[in-house]
Amino acid sequence: MMKDCIFCKIALGEIHTEFLYEDEYVVAFNDIHPVKPVHVLVIPKNHIAEFIAVEDTTLYQHLFTAVKKIIGEKELQTKGYRIIVNGGGAQDVDHLHVHVMGPVSPSNHE
Ligand code: AMP
Ligand code: ZN
């Protein structure tokens, strides 16, 4: 738990948020400002500042398992999906999060 970290508070249930997926490592929830009809964030439960700070590579399995389940549940397999991780100063929230978005069309890659 990192003080004043909004995603730590979400992961710990201090800010009530519906989880679309949860396991022992990660939770997934809707982005508050969706840029696509589906816009889900997958985050580690533990505070990890950003992608390059991951040390336990088991976390990759849990993150990608969650991403795959979201794609399936949202039926994006054939509608187009986009997976994004911002870091190195490109991120607004300093707690690792994977954006899962869709539907996405080819040549709509802004
Ligand atoms: P990034 O620019 O990659 O750090 O993205 C941060 C994302 O977190 C943005 O898409 C925000 O809309 C989203 N966000 C910020 N606060 C919340 C919140 N309380 N619940 C859900 N999503 C949030
Ligand atoms: Zn945090």
CSV table of N, CA and C and ligand atoms in Angstrom, one decimal:
chain,number,residue,atom,x,y,z
A,1,MET,N,0.9,-1.2,0.0
A,1,MET,CA,0.0,0.0,0.0
A,1,MET,C,0.9,1.2,0.0
A,2,MET,N,0.7,2.0,-1.0
A,2,MET,CA,1.4,3.3,-1.1
A,2,MET,C,0.4,4.4,-0.8
A,3,LYS,N,0.8,5.2,0.2
A,3,LYS,CA,-0.1,6.3,0.7
A,3,LYS,C,-0.5,7.2,-0.5
A,4,ASP,N,-1.7,7.5,-0.5
A,4,ASP,CA,-2.3,8.5,-1.6
A,4,ASP,C,-2.3,7.9,-3.0
A,5,CYS,N,-2.1,6.6,-3.1
A,5,CYS,CA,-2.1,6.0,-4.4
A,5,CYS,C,-3.5,5.5,-4.7
A,6,ILE,N,-4.2,6.1,-5.7
A,6,ILE,CA,-5.6,5.8,-6.0
A,6,ILE,C,-5.8,4.4,-6.4
A,7,PHE,N,-4.8,3.8,-7.1
A,7,PHE,CA,-5.0,2.4,-7.6
A,7,PHE,C,-4.8,1.4,-6.4
A,8,CYS,N,-3.9,1.8,-5.5
A,8,CYS,CA,-3.8,0.9,-4.3
A,8,CYS,C,-5.1,0.9,-3.5
A,9,LYS,N,-5.8,2.1,-3.4
A,9,LYS,CA,-7.0,2.2,-2.7
A,9,LYS,C,-8.1,1.4,-3.4
A,10,ILE,N,-8.1,1.4,-4.7
A,10,ILE,CA,-9.1,0.6,-5.5
A,10,ILE,C,-8.8,-0.9,-5.2
A,11,ALA,N,-7.5,-1.3,-5.3
A,11,ALA,CA,-7.2,-2.7,-5.2
A,11,ALA,C,-7.5,-3.2,-3.8
A,12,LEU,N,-7.4,-2.4,-2.8
A,12,LEU,CA,-7.7,-2.8,-1.4
A,12,LEU,C,-9.2,-2.6,-1.1
A,13,GLY,N,-10.0,-2.1,-2.0
A,13,GLY,CA,-11.4,-1.9,-1.7
A,13,GLY,C,-11.7,-0.7,-0.9
A,14,GLU,N,-10.7,0.2,-0.7
A,14,GLU,CA,-11.0,1.5,0.0
A,14,GLU,C,-11.8,2.5,-0.8
A,15,ILE,N,-11.6,2.3,-2.1
A,15,ILE,CA,-12.5,3.1,-3.0
A,15,ILE,C,-13.4,2.0,-3.7
A,16,HIS,N,-14.7,2.0,-3.4
A,16,HIS,CA,-15.5,0.9,-3.9
A,16,HIS,C,-15.5,0.9,-5.5
A,17,THR,N,-15.1,-0.2,-6.1
A,17,THR,CA,-15.0,-0.3,-7.5
A,17,THR,C,-15.4,-1.7,-7.9
A,18,GLU,N,-16.2,-1.9,-8.9
A,18,GLU,CA,-16.6,-3.2,-9.3
A,18,GLU,C,-15.4,-3.9,-10.1
A,19,PHE,N,-15.0,-5.1,-9.7
A,19,PHE,CA,-13.9,-5.8,-10.3
A,19,PHE,C,-14.5,-6.7,-11.4
A,20,LEU,N,-13.9,-6.6,-12.6
A,20,LEU,CA,-14.3,-7.4,-13.7
A,20,LEU,C,-13.5,-8.7,-13.7
A,21,TYR,N,-12.4,-8.7,-13.0
A,21,TYR,CA,-11.6,-9.9,-12.8
A,21,TYR,C,-10.8,-9.6,-11.6
A,22,GLU,N,-10.5,-10.7,-10.8
A,22,GLU,CA,-9.7,-10.6,-9.7
A,22,GLU,C,-9.0,-12.0,-9.4
A,23,ASP,N,-7.7,-11.9,-9.2
A,23,ASP,CA,-7.0,-13.1,-8.6
A,23,ASP,C,-6.1,-12.7,-7.5
A,24,GLU,N,-5.2,-13.5,-7.1
A,24,GLU,CA,-4.3,-13.1,-6.0
A,24,GLU,C,-3.3,-12.0,-6.3
A,25,TYR,N,-3.1,-11.8,-7.6
A,25,TYR,CA,-2.1,-10.8,-8.0
A,25,TYR,C,-2.7,-9.5,-8.6
A,26,VAL,N,-3.8,-9.6,-9.2
A,26,VAL,CA,-4.3,-8.5,-10.0
A,26,VAL,C,-5.8,-8.3,-9.9
A,27,VAL,N,-6.2,-7.1,-10.2
A,27,VAL,CA,-7.7,-6.8,-10.3
A,27,VAL,C,-7.9,-6.0,-11.6
A,28,ALA,N,-9.1,-6.1,-12.2
A,28,ALA,CA,-9.4,-5.3,-13.4
A,28,ALA,C,-10.7,-4.6,-13.1
A,29,PHE,N,-10.8,-3.4,-13.7
A,29,PHE,CA,-12.0,-2.5,-13.4
A,29,PHE,C,-12.1,-1.6,-14.6
A,30,ASN,N,-13.3,-1.0,-14.7
A,30,ASN,CA,-13.5,0.0,-15.8
A,30,ASN,C,-12.7,1.3,-15.6
A,31,ASP,N,-12.2,1.8,-16.7
A,31,ASP,CA,-11.5,3.1,-16.6
A,31,ASP,C,-12.6,4.2,-16.4
A,32,ILE,N,-12.3,5.1,-15.6
A,32,ILE,CA,-13.4,6.2,-15.3
A,32,ILE,C,-13.6,7.1,-16.4
A,33,HIS,N,-12.7,7.2,-17.3
A,33,HIS,CA,-12.8,8.0,-18.5
A,33,HIS,C,-12.5,7.2,-19.8
A,34,PRO,N,-13.5,6.4,-20.1
A,34,PRO,CA,-13.2,5.4,-21.3
A,34,PRO,C,-13.0,6.2,-22.6
A,35,VAL,N,-12.0,5.7,-23.3
A,35,VAL,CA,-11.8,6.3,-24.7
A,35,VAL,C,-12.3,5.4,-25.8
A,36,LYS,N,-12.8,4.2,-25.4
A,36,LYS,CA,-13.5,3.3,-26.3
A,36,LYS,C,-14.6,2.7,-25.5
A,37,PRO,N,-15.6,2.1,-26.2
A,37,PRO,CA,-16.7,1.4,-25.5
A,37,PRO,C,-16.3,0.5,-24.4
A,38,VAL,N,-15.2,-0.3,-24.7
A,38,VAL,CA,-14.6,-1.1,-23.6
A,38,VAL,C,-13.3,-0.4,-23.3
A,39,HIS,N,-13.1,-0.1,-22.0
A,39,HIS,CA,-11.8,0.4,-21.6
A,39,HIS,C,-11.6,0.0,-20.1
A,40,VAL,N,-10.8,-1.1,-20.0
A,40,VAL,CA,-10.6,-1.7,-18.7
A,40,VAL,C,-9.1,-1.5,-18.3
A,41,LEU,N,-8.9,-1.4,-17.0
A,41,LEU,CA,-7.6,-1.3,-16.5
A,41,LEU,C,-7.3,-2.6,-15.7
A,42,VAL,N,-6.1,-3.2,-15.9
A,42,VAL,CA,-5.7,-4.3,-15.1
A,42,VAL,C,-4.5,-3.9,-14.3
A,43,ILE,N,-4.6,-4.0,-13.0
A,43,ILE,CA,-3.5,-3.5,-12.2
A,43,ILE,C,-3.0,-4.6,-11.2
A,44,PRO,N,-1.7,-4.6,-10.8
A,44,PRO,CA,-1.3,-5.5,-9.7
A,44,PRO,C,-1.9,-5.0,-8.4
A,45,LYS,N,-2.2,-5.9,-7.5
A,45,LYS,CA,-2.7,-5.5,-6.2
A,45,LYS,C,-1.6,-4.8,-5.4
A,46,ASN,N,-0.4,-5.3,-5.5
A,46,ASN,CA,0.7,-4.6,-4.9
A,46,ASN,C,1.1,-3.3,-5.6
A,47,HIS,N,1.6,-2.4,-4.9
A,47,HIS,CA,2.0,-1.1,-5.5
A,47,HIS,C,3.3,-1.4,-6.3
A,48,ILE,N,3.2,-1.3,-7.6
A,48,ILE,CA,4.4,-1.3,-8.5
A,48,ILE,C,4.3,-0.1,-9.3
A,49,ALA,N,5.3,0.7,-9.3
A,49,ALA,CA,5.2,2.1,-9.9
A,49,ALA,C,4.9,2.0,-11.4
A,50,GLU,N,5.6,1.2,-12.1
A,50,GLU,CA,5.5,1.1,-13.5
A,50,GLU,C,6.1,-0.2,-14.1
A,51,PHE,N,5.9,-0.4,-15.4
A,51,PHE,CA,6.2,-1.6,-16.0
A,51,PHE,C,7.6,-2.1,-15.8
A,52,ILE,N,8.6,-1.2,-15.9
A,52,ILE,CA,10.0,-1.6,-15.7
A,52,ILE,C,10.4,-1.9,-14.3
A,53,ALA,N,9.4,-1.6,-13.4
A,53,ALA,CA,9.7,-1.9,-12.0
A,53,ALA,C,9.2,-3.3,-11.5
A,54,VAL,N,8.7,-4.1,-12.5
A,54,VAL,CA,8.2,-5.4,-12.1
A,54,VAL,C,9.4,-6.3,-11.9
A,55,GLU,N,9.4,-7.0,-10.7
A,55,GLU,CA,10.5,-7.9,-10.4
A,55,GLU,C,10.0,-9.4,-10.4
A,56,ASP,N,8.8,-9.6,-9.9
A,56,ASP,CA,8.3,-11.0,-9.9
A,56,ASP,C,7.6,-11.2,-11.2
A,57,THR,N,8.3,-12.0,-12.1
A,57,THR,CA,7.8,-12.2,-13.4
A,57,THR,C,6.5,-13.0,-13.4
A,58,THR,N,6.1,-13.7,-12.3
A,58,THR,CA,4.8,-14.4,-12.3
A,58,THR,C,3.7,-13.3,-12.5
A,59,LEU,N,4.0,-12.1,-12.1
A,59,LEU,CA,3.0,-11.1,-12.3
A,59,LEU,C,2.6,-11.0,-13.8
A,60,TYR,N,3.6,-11.1,-14.7
A,60,TYR,CA,3.2,-11.1,-16.1
A,60,TYR,C,2.1,-12.1,-16.5
A,61,GLN,N,2.2,-13.3,-16.0
A,61,GLN,CA,1.2,-14.3,-16.2
A,61,GLN,C,-0.1,-13.8,-15.8
A,62,HIS,N,-0.2,-13.3,-14.6
A,62,HIS,CA,-1.5,-12.8,-14.1
A,62,HIS,C,-2.1,-11.6,-14.9
A,63,LEU,N,-1.2,-10.7,-15.2
A,63,LEU,CA,-1.7,-9.6,-16.0
A,63,LEU,C,-2.2,-10.0,-17.3
A,64,PHE,N,-1.5,-10.9,-18.0
A,64,PHE,CA,-1.9,-11.3,-19.4
A,64,PHE,C,-3.1,-12.2,-19.3
A,65,THR,N,-3.2,-13.0,-18.3
A,65,THR,CA,-4.4,-13.9,-18.1
A,65,THR,C,-5.6,-13.0,-17.9
A,66,ALA,N,-5.5,-12.0,-17.1
A,66,ALA,CA,-6.6,-11.0,-16.9
A,66,ALA,C,-6.9,-10.3,-18.2
A,67,VAL,N,-5.9,-9.9,-19.0
A,67,VAL,CA,-6.2,-9.2,-20.2
A,67,VAL,C,-7.0,-10.1,-21.2
A,68,LYS,N,-6.5,-11.4,-21.3
A,68,LYS,CA,-7.2,-12.3,-22.2
A,68,LYS,C,-8.6,-12.6,-21.8
A,69,LYS,N,-8.9,-12.7,-20.5
A,69,LYS,CA,-10.2,-12.9,-20.0
A,69,LYS,C,-11.1,-11.7,-20.3
A,70,ILE,N,-10.6,-10.5,-20.1
A,70,ILE,CA,-11.4,-9.3,-20.4
A,70,ILE,C,-11.7,-9.3,-21.9
A,71,ILE,N,-10.7,-9.6,-22.8
A,71,ILE,CA,-11.0,-9.6,-24.2
A,71,ILE,C,-12.1,-10.6,-24.5
A,72,GLY,N,-12.1,-11.8,-23.9
A,72,GLY,CA,-13.1,-12.8,-24.1
A,72,GLY,C,-14.4,-12.3,-23.6
A,73,GLU,N,-14.5,-11.8,-22.4
A,73,GLU,CA,-15.8,-11.5,-21.8
A,73,GLU,C,-16.4,-10.3,-22.5
A,74,LYS,N,-15.6,-9.4,-23.1
A,74,LYS,CA,-16.1,-8.2,-23.8
A,74,LYS,C,-16.3,-8.5,-25.3
A,75,GLU,N,-16.0,-9.8,-25.7
A,75,GLU,CA,-16.2,-10.3,-27.0
A,75,GLU,C,-15.4,-9.4,-28.0
A,76,LEU,N,-14.2,-9.1,-27.7
A,76,LEU,CA,-13.4,-8.3,-28.6
A,76,LEU,C,-12.5,-9.1,-29.5
A,77,GLN,N,-12.6,-10.4,-29.4
A,77,GLN,CA,-11.7,-11.3,-30.2
A,77,GLN,C,-11.7,-11.0,-31.7
A,78,THR,N,-12.9,-10.6,-32.2
A,78,THR,CA,-13.0,-10.3,-33.6
A,78,THR,C,-13.5,-8.9,-33.9
A,79,LYS,N,-13.5,-8.1,-32.8
A,79,LYS,CA,-13.9,-6.7,-33.0
A,79,LYS,C,-12.7,-5.7,-32.9
A,80,GLY,N,-11.6,-6.2,-32.5
A,80,GLY,CA,-10.4,-5.4,-32.4
A,80,GLY,C,-10.2,-4.9,-31.0
A,81,TYR,N,-9.0,-5.2,-30.5
A,81,TYR,CA,-8.6,-4.7,-29.2
A,81,TYR,C,-7.2,-4.1,-29.2
A,82,ARG,N,-7.0,-3.3,-28.2
A,82,ARG,CA,-5.7,-2.6,-28.1
A,82,ARG,C,-5.3,-2.7,-26.6
A,83,ILE,N,-4.0,-3.0,-26.4
A,83,ILE,CA,-3.4,-3.2,-25.1
A,83,ILE,C,-2.3,-2.2,-25.0
A,84,ILE,N,-2.4,-1.3,-23.9
A,84,ILE,CA,-1.4,-0.2,-23.8
A,84,ILE,C,-0.9,-0.2,-22.4
A,85,VAL,N,0.4,0.0,-22.2
A,85,VAL,CA,1.0,0.4,-20.9
A,85,VAL,C,1.8,1.7,-21.1
A,86,ASN,N,1.4,2.7,-20.4
A,86,ASN,CA,2.2,3.9,-20.4
A,86,ASN,C,3.2,3.9,-19.3
A,87,GLY,N,4.4,4.4,-19.5
A,87,GLY,CA,5.4,4.5,-18.5
A,87,GLY,C,6.5,5.4,-18.8
A,88,GLY,N,7.5,5.5,-17.9
A,88,GLY,CA,8.6,6.3,-18.2
A,88,GLY,C,8.3,7.8,-18.2
A,89,GLY,N,7.2,8.2,-17.6
A,89,GLY,CA,6.8,9.6,-17.6
A,89,GLY,C,5.6,9.8,-18.4
A,90,ALA,N,5.2,8.8,-19.3
A,90,ALA,CA,4.0,9.0,-20.1
A,90,ALA,C,2.7,8.7,-19.3
A,91,GLN,N,2.9,8.1,-18.2
A,91,GLN,CA,1.7,7.7,-17.4
A,91,GLN,C,1.2,8.9,-16.5
A,92,ASP,N,-0.1,8.9,-16.2
A,92,ASP,CA,-0.7,9.8,-15.3
A,92,ASP,C,-0.7,9.3,-13.9
A,93,VAL,N,-0.9,7.9,-13.8
A,93,VAL,CA,-1.0,7.3,-12.5
A,93,VAL,C,0.2,6.4,-12.3
A,94,ASP,N,0.9,6.6,-11.2
A,94,ASP,CA,2.1,5.9,-10.9
A,94,ASP,C,1.9,4.6,-10.2
A,95,HIS,N,1.0,3.8,-10.7
A,95,HIS,CA,0.8,2.4,-10.2
A,95,HIS,C,0.5,1.7,-11.5
A,96,LEU,N,1.3,0.7,-11.8
A,96,LEU,CA,1.3,0.0,-13.1
A,96,LEU,C,-0.2,-0.4,-13.4
A,97,HIS,N,-0.6,-0.1,-14.7
A,97,HIS,CA,-1.9,-0.5,-15.2
A,97,HIS,C,-1.8,-0.8,-16.6
A,98,VAL,N,-2.5,-1.8,-17.0
A,98,VAL,CA,-2.6,-2.2,-18.4
A,98,VAL,C,-4.0,-1.8,-19.0
A,99,HIS,N,-4.0,-0.9,-20.0
A,99,HIS,CA,-5.2,-0.5,-20.6
A,99,HIS,C,-5.6,-1.6,-21.6
A,100,VAL,N,-6.9,-2.1,-21.5
A,100,VAL,CA,-7.5,-3.0,-22.5
A,100,VAL,C,-8.6,-2.3,-23.2
A,101,MET,N,-8.6,-2.0,-24.5
A,101,MET,CA,-9.6,-1.2,-25.1
A,101,MET,C,-10.1,-1.8,-26.4
A,102,GLY,N,-11.3,-1.5,-26.7
A,102,GLY,CA,-11.9,-2.0,-27.9
A,102,GLY,C,-13.4,-1.5,-28.1
A,103,PRO,N,-14.1,-1.7,-29.1
A,103,PRO,CA,-13.5,-2.2,-30.4
A,103,PRO,C,-12.6,-1.2,-31.0
A,104,VAL,N,-11.7,-1.8,-31.8
A,104,VAL,CA,-10.7,-0.9,-32.5
A,104,VAL,C,-10.6,-1.4,-34.0
A,105,SER,N,-10.6,-0.5,-34.9
A,105,SER,CA,-10.5,-0.9,-36.3
A,105,SER,C,-9.1,-0.7,-36.8
A,106,PRO,N,-8.7,-1.4,-37.8
A,106,PRO,CA,-7.4,-1.1,-38.4
A,106,PRO,C,-7.3,0.3,-38.9
A,107,SER,N,-6.1,0.9,-38.9
A,107,SER,CA,-5.9,2.3,-39.3
A,107,SER,C,-6.6,3.3,-38.4
A,108,ASN,N,-7.0,2.8,-37.2
A,108,ASN,CA,-7.6,3.7,-36.2
A,108,ASN,C,-6.7,3.7,-35.0
A,109,HIS,N,-5.4,4.0,-35.2
A,109,HIS,CA,-4.4,3.8,-34.2
A,109,HIS,C,-3.9,5.0,-33.5
A,110,GLU,N,-4.7,6.1,-33.6
A,110,GLU,CA,-4.3,7.3,-32.9
A,110,GLU,C,-4.1,7.0,-31.4
B,1,AMP,P1,-2.3,6.6,-17.7
B,1,AMP,O1,-2.3,7.9,-18.5
B,1,AMP,O2,-1.8,5.4,-18.5
B,1,AMP,O3,-1.6,6.7,-16.4
B,1,AMP,O4,-3.8,6.3,-17.4
B,1,AMP,C1,-4.4,6.5,-16.2
B,1,AMP,C2,-5.9,6.0,-16.4
B,1,AMP,O5,-6.5,5.9,-15.1
B,1,AMP,C3,-6.7,7.1,-17.2
B,1,AMP,O6,-7.3,6.4,-18.4
B,1,AMP,C4,-7.8,7.5,-16.2
B,1,AMP,O7,-9.0,7.7,-16.8
B,1,AMP,C5,-7.8,6.3,-15.3
B,1,AMP,N1,-8.3,6.6,-13.9
B,1,AMP,C6,-7.8,7.5,-13.1
B,1,AMP,N2,-8.5,7.5,-11.9
B,1,AMP,C7,-9.3,6.4,-12.0
B,1,AMP,C8,-10.3,5.8,-11.1
B,1,AMP,N3,-10.5,6.3,-9.9
B,1,AMP,N4,-11.0,4.8,-11.5
B,1,AMP,C9,-10.8,4.3,-12.8
B,1,AMP,N5,-9.9,4.8,-13.6
B,1,AMP,C10,-9.2,5.9,-13.3
B,2,ZN,ZN,-0.4,2.0,-5.7
